[in-house]
XYZ file of C-alpha atoms in Angstrom:
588
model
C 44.226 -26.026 25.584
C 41.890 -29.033 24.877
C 42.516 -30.904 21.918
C 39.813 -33.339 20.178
C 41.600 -35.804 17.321
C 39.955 -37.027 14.692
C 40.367 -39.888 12.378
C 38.321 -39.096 8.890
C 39.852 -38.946 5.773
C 38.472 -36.021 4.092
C 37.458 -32.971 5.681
C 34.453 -31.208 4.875
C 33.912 -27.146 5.617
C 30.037 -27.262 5.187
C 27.597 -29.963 4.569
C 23.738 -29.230 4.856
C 21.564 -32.177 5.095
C 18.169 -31.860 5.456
C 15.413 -34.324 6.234
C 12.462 -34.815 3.318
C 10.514 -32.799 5.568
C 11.900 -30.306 6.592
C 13.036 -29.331 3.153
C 9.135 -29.238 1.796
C 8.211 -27.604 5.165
C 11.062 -24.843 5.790
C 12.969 -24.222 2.575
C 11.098 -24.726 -0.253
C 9.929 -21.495 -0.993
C 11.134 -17.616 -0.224
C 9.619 -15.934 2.684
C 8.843 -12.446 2.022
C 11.205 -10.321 4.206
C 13.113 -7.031 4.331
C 16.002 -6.496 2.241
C 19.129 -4.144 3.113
C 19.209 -1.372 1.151
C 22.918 -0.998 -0.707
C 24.372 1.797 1.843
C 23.248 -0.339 4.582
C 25.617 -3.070 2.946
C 28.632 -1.265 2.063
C 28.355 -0.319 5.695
C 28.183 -3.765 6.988
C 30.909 -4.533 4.729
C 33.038 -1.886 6.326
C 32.982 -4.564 9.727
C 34.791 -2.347 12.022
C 35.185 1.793 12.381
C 36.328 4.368 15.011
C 34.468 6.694 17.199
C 36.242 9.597 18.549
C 35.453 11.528 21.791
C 36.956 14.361 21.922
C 35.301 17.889 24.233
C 35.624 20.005 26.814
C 35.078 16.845 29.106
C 38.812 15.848 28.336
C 40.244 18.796 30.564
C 37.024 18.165 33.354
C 37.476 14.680 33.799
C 34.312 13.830 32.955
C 32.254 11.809 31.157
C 29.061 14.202 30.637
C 30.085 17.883 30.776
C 27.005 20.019 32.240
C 27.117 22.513 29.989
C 28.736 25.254 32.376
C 32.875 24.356 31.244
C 34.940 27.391 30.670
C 35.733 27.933 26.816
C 39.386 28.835 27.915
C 39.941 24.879 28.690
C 40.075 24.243 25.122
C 43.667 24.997 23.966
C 45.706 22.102 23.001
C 49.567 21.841 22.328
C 49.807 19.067 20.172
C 46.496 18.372 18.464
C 46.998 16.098 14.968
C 44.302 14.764 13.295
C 46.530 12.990 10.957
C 47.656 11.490 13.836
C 44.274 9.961 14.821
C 43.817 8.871 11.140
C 46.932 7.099 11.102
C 46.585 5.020 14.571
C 42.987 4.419 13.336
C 43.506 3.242 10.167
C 46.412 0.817 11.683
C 43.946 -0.753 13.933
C 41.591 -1.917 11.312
C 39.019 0.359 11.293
C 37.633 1.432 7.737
C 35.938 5.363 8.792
C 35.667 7.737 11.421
C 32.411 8.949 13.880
C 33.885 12.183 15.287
C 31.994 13.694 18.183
C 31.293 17.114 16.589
C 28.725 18.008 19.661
C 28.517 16.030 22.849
C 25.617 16.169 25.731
C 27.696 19.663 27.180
C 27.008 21.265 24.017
C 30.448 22.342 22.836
C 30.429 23.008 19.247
C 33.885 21.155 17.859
C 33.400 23.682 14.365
C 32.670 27.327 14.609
C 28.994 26.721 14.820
C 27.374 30.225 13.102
C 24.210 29.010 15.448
C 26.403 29.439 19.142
C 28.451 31.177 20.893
C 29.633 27.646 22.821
C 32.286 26.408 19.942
C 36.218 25.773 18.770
C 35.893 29.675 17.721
C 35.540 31.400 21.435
C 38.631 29.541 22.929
C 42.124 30.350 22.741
C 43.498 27.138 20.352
C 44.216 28.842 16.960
C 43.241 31.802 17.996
C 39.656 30.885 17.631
C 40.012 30.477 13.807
C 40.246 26.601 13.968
C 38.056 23.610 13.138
C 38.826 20.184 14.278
C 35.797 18.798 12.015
C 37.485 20.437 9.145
C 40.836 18.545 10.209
C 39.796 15.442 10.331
C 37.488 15.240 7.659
C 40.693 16.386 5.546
C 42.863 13.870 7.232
C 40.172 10.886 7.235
C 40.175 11.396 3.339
C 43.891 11.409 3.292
C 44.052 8.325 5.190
C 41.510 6.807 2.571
C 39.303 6.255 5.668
C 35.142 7.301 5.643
C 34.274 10.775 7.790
C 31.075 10.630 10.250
C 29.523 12.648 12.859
C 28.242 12.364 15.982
C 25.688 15.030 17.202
C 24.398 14.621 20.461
C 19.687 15.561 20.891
C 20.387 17.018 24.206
C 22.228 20.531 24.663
C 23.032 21.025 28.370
C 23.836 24.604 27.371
C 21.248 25.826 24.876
C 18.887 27.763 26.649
C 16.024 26.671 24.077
C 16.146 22.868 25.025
C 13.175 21.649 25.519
C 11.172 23.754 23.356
C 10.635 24.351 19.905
C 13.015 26.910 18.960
C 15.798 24.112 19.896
C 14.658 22.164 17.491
C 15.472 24.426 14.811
C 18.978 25.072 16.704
C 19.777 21.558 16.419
C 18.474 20.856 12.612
C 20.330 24.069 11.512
C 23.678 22.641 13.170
C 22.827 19.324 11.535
C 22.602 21.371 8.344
C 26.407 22.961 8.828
C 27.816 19.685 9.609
C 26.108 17.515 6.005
C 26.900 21.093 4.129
C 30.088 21.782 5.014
C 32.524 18.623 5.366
C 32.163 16.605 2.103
C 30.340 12.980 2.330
C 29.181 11.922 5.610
C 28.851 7.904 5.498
C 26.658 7.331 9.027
C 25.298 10.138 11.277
C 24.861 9.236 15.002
C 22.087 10.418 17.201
C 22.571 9.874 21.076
C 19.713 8.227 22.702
C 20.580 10.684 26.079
C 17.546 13.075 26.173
C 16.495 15.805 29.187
C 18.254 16.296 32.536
C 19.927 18.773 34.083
C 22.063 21.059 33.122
C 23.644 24.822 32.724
C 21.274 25.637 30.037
C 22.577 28.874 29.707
C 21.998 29.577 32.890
C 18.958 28.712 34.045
C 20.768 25.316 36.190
C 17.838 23.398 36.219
C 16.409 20.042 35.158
C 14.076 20.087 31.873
C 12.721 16.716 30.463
C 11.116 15.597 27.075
C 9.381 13.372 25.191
C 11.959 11.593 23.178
C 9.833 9.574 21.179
C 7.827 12.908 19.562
C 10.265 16.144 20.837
C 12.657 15.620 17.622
C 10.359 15.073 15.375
C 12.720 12.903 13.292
C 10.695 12.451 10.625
C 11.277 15.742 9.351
C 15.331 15.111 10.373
C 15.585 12.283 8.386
C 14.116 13.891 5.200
C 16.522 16.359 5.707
C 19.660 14.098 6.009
C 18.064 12.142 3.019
C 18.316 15.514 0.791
C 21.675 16.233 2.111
C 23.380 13.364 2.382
C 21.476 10.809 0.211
C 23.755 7.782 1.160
C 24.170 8.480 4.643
C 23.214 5.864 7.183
C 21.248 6.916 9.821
C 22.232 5.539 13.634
C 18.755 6.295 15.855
C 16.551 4.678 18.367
C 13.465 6.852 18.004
C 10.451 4.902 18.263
C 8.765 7.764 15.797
C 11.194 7.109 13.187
C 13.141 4.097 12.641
C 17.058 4.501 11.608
C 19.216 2.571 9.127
C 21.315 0.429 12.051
C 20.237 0.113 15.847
C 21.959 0.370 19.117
C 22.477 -3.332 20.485
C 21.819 -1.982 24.213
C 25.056 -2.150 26.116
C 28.664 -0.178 25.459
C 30.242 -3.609 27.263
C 31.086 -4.906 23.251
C 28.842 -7.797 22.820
C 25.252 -8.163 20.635
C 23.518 -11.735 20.927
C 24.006 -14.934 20.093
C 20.652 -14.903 18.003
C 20.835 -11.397 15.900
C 18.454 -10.604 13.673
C 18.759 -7.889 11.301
C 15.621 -6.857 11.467
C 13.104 -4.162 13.865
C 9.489 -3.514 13.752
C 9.215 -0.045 11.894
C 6.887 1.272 14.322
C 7.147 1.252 18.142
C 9.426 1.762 21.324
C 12.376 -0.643 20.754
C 13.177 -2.349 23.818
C 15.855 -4.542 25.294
C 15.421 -7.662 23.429
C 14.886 -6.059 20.570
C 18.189 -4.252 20.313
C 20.388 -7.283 21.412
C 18.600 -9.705 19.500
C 16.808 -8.107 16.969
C 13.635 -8.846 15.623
C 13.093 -12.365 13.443
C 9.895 -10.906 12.171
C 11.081 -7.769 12.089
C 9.407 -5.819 8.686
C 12.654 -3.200 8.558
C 16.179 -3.792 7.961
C 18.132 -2.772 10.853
C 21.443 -4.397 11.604
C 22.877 -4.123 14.848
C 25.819 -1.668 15.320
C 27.897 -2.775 18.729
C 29.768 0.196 20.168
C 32.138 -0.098 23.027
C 35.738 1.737 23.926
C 39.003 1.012 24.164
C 39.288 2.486 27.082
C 36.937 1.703 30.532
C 35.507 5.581 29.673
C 34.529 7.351 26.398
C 36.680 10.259 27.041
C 40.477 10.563 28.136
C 41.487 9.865 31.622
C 45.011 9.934 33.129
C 43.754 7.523 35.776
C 42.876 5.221 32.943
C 46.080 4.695 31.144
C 46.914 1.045 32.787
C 43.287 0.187 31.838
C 43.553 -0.104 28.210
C 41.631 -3.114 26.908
C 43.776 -6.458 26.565
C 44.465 -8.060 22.953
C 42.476 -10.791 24.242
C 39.579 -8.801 25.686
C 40.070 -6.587 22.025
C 39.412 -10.109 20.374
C 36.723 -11.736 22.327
C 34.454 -8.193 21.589
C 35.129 -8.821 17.953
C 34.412 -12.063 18.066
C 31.365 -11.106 19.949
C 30.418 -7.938 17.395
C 31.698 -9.039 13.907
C 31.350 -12.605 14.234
C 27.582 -12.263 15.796
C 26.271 -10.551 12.809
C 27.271 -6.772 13.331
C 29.772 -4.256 13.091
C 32.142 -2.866 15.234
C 32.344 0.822 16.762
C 35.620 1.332 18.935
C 36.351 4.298 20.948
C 39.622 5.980 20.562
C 39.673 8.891 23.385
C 41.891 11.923 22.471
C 44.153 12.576 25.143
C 44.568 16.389 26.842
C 47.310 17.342 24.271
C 45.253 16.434 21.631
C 46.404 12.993 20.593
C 45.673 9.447 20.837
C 47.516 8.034 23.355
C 50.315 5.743 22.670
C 48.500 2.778 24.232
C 45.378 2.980 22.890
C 47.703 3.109 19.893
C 49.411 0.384 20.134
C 46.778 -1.652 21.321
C 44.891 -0.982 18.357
C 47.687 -2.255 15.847
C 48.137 -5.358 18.108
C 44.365 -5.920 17.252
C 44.253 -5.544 13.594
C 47.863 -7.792 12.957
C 46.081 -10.828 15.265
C 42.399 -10.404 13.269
C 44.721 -10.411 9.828
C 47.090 -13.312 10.967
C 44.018 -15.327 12.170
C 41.113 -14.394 9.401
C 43.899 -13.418 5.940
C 44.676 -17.270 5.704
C 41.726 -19.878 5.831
C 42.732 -23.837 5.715
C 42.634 -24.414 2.185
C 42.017 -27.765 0.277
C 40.533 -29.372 -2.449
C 36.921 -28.201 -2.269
C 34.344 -30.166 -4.457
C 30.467 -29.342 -4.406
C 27.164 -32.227 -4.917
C 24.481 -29.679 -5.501
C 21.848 -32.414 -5.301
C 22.758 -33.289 -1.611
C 23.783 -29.693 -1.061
C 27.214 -30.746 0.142
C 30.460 -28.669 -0.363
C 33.648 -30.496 0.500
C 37.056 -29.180 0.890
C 39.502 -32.320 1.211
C 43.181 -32.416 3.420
C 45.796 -35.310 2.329
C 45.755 -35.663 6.514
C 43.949 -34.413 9.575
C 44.143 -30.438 9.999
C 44.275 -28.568 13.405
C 41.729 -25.865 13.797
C 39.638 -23.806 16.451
C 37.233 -20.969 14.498
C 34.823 -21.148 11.773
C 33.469 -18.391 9.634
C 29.787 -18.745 7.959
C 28.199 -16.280 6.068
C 24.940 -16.003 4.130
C 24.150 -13.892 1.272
C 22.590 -11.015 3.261
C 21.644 -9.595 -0.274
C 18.333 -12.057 -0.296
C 17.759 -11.720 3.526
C 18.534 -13.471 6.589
C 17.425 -16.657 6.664
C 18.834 -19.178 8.577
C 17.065 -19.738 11.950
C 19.260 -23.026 13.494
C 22.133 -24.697 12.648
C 24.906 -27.202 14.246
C 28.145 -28.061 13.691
C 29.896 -31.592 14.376
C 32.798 -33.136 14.459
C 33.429 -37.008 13.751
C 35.247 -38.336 16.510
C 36.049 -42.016 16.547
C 33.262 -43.015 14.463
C 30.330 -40.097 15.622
C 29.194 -37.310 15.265
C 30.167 -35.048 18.335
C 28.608 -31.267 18.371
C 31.388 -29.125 18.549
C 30.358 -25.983 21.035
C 30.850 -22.427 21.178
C 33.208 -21.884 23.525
C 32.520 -17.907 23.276
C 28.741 -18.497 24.130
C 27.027 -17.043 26.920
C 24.072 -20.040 26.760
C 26.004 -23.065 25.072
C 23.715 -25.238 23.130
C 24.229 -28.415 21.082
C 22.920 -25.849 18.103
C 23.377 -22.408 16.791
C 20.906 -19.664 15.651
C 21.526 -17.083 13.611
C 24.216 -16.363 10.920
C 23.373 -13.388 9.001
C 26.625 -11.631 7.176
C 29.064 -13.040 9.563
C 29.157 -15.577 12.427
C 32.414 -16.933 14.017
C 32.663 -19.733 16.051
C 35.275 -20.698 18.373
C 36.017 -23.879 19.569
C 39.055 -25.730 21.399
C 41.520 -26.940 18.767
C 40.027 -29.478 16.833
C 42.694 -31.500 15.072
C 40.395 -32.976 12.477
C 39.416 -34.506 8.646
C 35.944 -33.882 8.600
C 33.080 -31.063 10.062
C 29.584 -30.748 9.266
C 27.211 -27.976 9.250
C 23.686 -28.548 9.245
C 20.993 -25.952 9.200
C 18.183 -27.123 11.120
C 15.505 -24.340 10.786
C 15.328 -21.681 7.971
C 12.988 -19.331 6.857
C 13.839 -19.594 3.019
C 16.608 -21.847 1.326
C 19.653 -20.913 2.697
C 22.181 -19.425 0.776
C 25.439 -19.803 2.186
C 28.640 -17.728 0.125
C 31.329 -18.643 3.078
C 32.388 -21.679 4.918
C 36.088 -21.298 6.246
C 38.200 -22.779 9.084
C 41.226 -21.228 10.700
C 43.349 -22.055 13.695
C 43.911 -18.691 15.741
C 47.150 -18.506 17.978
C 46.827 -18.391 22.092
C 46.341 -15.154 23.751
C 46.984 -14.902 27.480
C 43.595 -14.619 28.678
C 42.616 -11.202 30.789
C 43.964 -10.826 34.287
C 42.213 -8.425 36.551
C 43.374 -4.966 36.989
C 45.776 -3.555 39.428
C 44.155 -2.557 42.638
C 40.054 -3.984 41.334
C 39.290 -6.565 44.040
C 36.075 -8.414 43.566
C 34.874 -7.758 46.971
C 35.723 -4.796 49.440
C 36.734 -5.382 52.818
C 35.223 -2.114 54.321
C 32.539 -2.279 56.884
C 29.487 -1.527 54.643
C 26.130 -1.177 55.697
C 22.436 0.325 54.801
C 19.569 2.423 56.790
C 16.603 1.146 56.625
C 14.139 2.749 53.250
C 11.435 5.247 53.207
C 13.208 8.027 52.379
C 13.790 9.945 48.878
C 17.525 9.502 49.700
C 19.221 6.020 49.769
C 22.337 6.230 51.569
C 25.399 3.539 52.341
C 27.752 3.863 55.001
C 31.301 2.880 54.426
C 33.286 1.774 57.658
C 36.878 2.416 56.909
C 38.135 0.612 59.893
C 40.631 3.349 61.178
C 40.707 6.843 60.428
C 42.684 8.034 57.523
C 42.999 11.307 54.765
C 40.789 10.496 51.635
C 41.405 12.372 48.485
C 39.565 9.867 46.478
C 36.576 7.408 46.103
C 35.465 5.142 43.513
C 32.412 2.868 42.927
C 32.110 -0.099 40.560
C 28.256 -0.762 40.212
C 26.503 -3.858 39.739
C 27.878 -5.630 37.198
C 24.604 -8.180 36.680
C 21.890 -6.218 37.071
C 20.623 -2.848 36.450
C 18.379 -2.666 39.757
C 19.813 0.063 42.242
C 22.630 1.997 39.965
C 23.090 5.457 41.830
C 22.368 8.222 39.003
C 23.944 10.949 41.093
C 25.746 11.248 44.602
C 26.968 13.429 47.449
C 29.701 12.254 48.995
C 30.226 13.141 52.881
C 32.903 12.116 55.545
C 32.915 12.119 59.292
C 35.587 12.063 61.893
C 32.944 11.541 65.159
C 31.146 8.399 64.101
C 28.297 10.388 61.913
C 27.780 12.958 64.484
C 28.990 15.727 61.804
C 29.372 15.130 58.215
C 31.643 17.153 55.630
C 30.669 17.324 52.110
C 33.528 16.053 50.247
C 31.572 15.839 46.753
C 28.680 15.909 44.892
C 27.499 15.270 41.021
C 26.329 12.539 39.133
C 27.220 9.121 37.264
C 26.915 10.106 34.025
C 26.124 7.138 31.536
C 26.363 4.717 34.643
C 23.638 2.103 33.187
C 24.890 1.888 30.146
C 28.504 1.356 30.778
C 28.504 0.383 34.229
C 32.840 0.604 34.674
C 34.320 2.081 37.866
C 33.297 5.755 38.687
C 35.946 7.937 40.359
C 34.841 10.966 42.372
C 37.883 12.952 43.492
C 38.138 15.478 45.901
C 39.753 18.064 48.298
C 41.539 15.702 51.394
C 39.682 15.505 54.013
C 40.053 12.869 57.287
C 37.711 10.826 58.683
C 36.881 7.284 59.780
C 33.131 7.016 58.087
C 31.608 7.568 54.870
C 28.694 8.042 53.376
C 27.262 8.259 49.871
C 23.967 9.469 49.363
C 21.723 9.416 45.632
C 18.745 11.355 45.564
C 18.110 8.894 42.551
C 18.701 5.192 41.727
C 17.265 3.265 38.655
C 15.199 1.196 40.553
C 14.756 -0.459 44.063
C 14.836 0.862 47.456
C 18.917 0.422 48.144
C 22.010 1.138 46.116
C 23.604 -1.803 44.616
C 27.572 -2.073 43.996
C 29.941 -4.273 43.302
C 33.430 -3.116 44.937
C 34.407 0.068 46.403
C 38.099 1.459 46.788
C 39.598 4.158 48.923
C 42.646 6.631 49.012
């Protein structure tokens, strides 16, 4: 680890200096700006809380059930909601977003609005409710209850038309009615595709931005739940916290917590916010534990690394937002025992790091708007914590930090950053920096740009252990070593060919997309094999990448053995382009 040793005497946590000028300029008076609203603070101040996926996908495999799953599927041995309290609340996390309804449209309470719930399947006879359970147990546990209720219904035979609309507002109703205080209430932003709806098998599509009609939702949730926060991207209606646009754990650098209040919200504007924004709406980075959102046996040796579980919260927490992990409830109903223990491992190493800051003498000069905190000798550290006082807005646009090292000034950098810079932008309610160990008397702050006077409440330096940084996964190469190769465009279908170099029984195929660009991610596939050098083909599988964009992790298609020397995948749709991009491919 690189080391930098300074030779100061005293060492200051923060010290703003500002020129004559830019002081009258920047910081002499209080831009107008949004405010949070006190819900939307006591959720920021929760920092980090649990989603739970939990359907009929768990005993499919799959990460987007159609709609068509077999009731009798749902029957667990072991199910404990306690249990998933408990691992929860040992990882850190402060509540609970349960997935009450997911895209298939299984009904985790005995819906009175469907026939596709908990109460036509064999566990409990059909008299349980695993939103009743873990409401109860999340208040046991001390922890906040949420929801998560999914727009699209790939079984309701009403979606997309009206009479859905009431469906979905009446199940709303149930879940705000019937469970005690709901702290957040999460709307997927998956609308329209195909599905089973109730078996008509087709595609239907919407218009997400008016199909909802959230407006009247909201008032709704507002009467029913009047300090619920609302989690939304429709452009119609803007919600209490945003999306940050990727499940990969990371919101940017520069986060604003601010959004226009009218419009589509695009890219930039849900990683970076808005500076000008005239809403507040704080970023709210979700991202699982686990490659998937739902259990997979094939995904127990993939459980996130303590050091991969760090840099995300580094890169959620400490970038101005909260945190929203995934915990996937295995097929016997429990959280497994690595996501488990994972999860402690995560909440002792953000305690031992962030539950003792350096302390020294600290001393203020309000006139020169320095605050000092002095060490009898140099003191060894590698993060710092900033905070402003969200309460009057978000204000600081630019800041730097430095180090004096033999005699100057040295900027200290980021060592986190995507885009290091000699300065910083945002802070809003949290930012944490990380640098190589510093052993040191003295660091500065300076806040360069600023749309009001700053108002800084936190200024703390800490010296965080080694963790063995991420090693890649058994069996992920970077690069395949099959012969692949493309036909030329022009057709509806974009196909690749995959050599395998000998001929050999495959029972399994899986596809890691593009990991840098979103340009040619296959949205669906049929997988074929051939044993005379594409003279015949045999359908091995078809179906689609569910959620492949957003969470672009490997995708496993499985199917009945089959032998062959050539194989070929063929989409029908891609996001964009003319050919399918990838980024490895594996074989068995």
């Amino acid at each position: 680890m690189k080391t930098l040793r300074l030779t100061v005497l005293s060492f200051i946590i923060y010290h703003l200096s500002f020129s004559h000028a830019v002081a009258q300029s920047s910081f002499s008076h209080v831009v107008a700006q949004p405010l949070p609203s006190a819900d939307q603070l006591a959720l920021q101040d929760m920092e980090m809380y649990a989603f739970i996926h939990y359907s009929l996908n768990t005993y499919t495999d799959q990460e987007w059930g159609y709609g068509n799953e077999d009731l009798q599927l749902f029957n667990p041995s072991r199910l404990d909601c306690r249990q998933w309290a408990r691992t929860c609340k040992q990882s850190g996390m402060k509540g609970i977003i349960f997935t009450a309804k997911h895209h298939c449209g299984f009904c985790m309470w005995p819906s009175a609005y469907t026939e596709y719930s908990v109460k036509n399947t064999p566990w409990k006879q059909g008299k349980g409710d695993v939103v009743r359970e873990l409401a109860d147990a999340c208040r046991e546990e001390g922890l906040k209850f949420a929801v998560y209720l999914s727009p699209w219904d790939r079984n309701h035979p009403e979606y997309g038309r009206p009479a859905y609309v009431a469906y979905f507002r009446n199940q709303l109703r149930e879940l705000l009615t019937n469970y005690g205080d709901i702290f957040e209430v999460w709307f997927d932003g998956a609308n329209g595709g195909n599905g089973w709806y109730g078996g008509a098998d087709e595609t239907r599509t919407i218009d997400r931005l008016t199909y909802y009609q959230w407006g009247d939702t909201y008032e709704m949730i507002r009467k029913l739940q009047p300090h619920c926060i609302i989690w939304n991207d429709g452009a119609d209606r803007r919600g209490d916290l945003r999306w940050v646009g990727t499940e990969a754990g990371n919101v940017g650098e520069t986060n604003w917590s601010m959004l226009h209040s009218k419009g589509e919200v695009t890219w930039p504007m849900l990683h970076y916010g808005v500076e000008d924004g005239d809403v507040w709406c704080p970023g709210e980075t979700n991202t699982s534990i686990r490659p998937g959102w739902f259990y997979h046996d094939s995904e127990n040796g993939h459980v996130k690394s303590l050091s991969k579980l760090m840099e995300t919260y580094y890169k959620s927490v400490g970038r101005n937002s909260t945190l929203l992990l995934n915990f996937p409830i295995d097929r016997d109903g429990r959280i497994h025992a690595e996501d488990s223990i994972r999860g402690a491992a995560f909440f002792q190493m953000v305690r031992q790091i962030f539950d003792h800051p350096l302390q020294g003498q600290r001393s203020s000069v309000r006139a020169e708007r320095q605050e000092y905190i002095s060490f009898p000798r140099p003191t060894a550290f590698n993060r710092l914590l900033l905070s402003e006082d969200i309460r009057q807005g978000q204000r600081v646009r630019k800041f730097k930090v430095e180090a004096l090292v033999d005699g100057a000034w040295t900027a200290l950098h980021d060592i986190i950053s995507e885009e290091p810079a000699r300065s910083m932008t945002t802070i809003g309610r949290k930012r944490i920096l990380c640098f190589p160990v510093t052993v040191a008397s003295q660091l500065r702050v300076t806040v360069l740009d600023a749309k009001a006077e700053p108002v800084i409440t936190a200024m703390n330096a800490y010296l965080a252990p080694d963790i063995d940084a991420d090693k890649p996964e058994n069996g992920e190469r970077l690069s395949s070593n099959y012969n692949i190769f493309f036909p030329g465009s022009g057709s509806p279908v974009q196909s690749m060919y995959i050599g395998l170099g000998k001929e050999m029984t495959v029972s399994q195929f899986r596809f890691l997309p593009a990991q840098h660009t979103r340009e040619g991610m296959p949205l669906d596939y049929f997988l074929s094999i051939s044993a005379d050098n594409g003279q015949t083909w045999t359908l091995l599988s078809k179906g689609e990448f569910s959620n492949i964009v957003n969470n672009p992790i490997w995708q496993t298609v499985k199917c009945t053995p089959a032998t062959g020397s050539l194989l070929k995948l063929d989409c029908t749709r891609i996001t964009s382009g003319n050919r399918i991009f990838y980024a490895d491919l594996e074989v068995k």
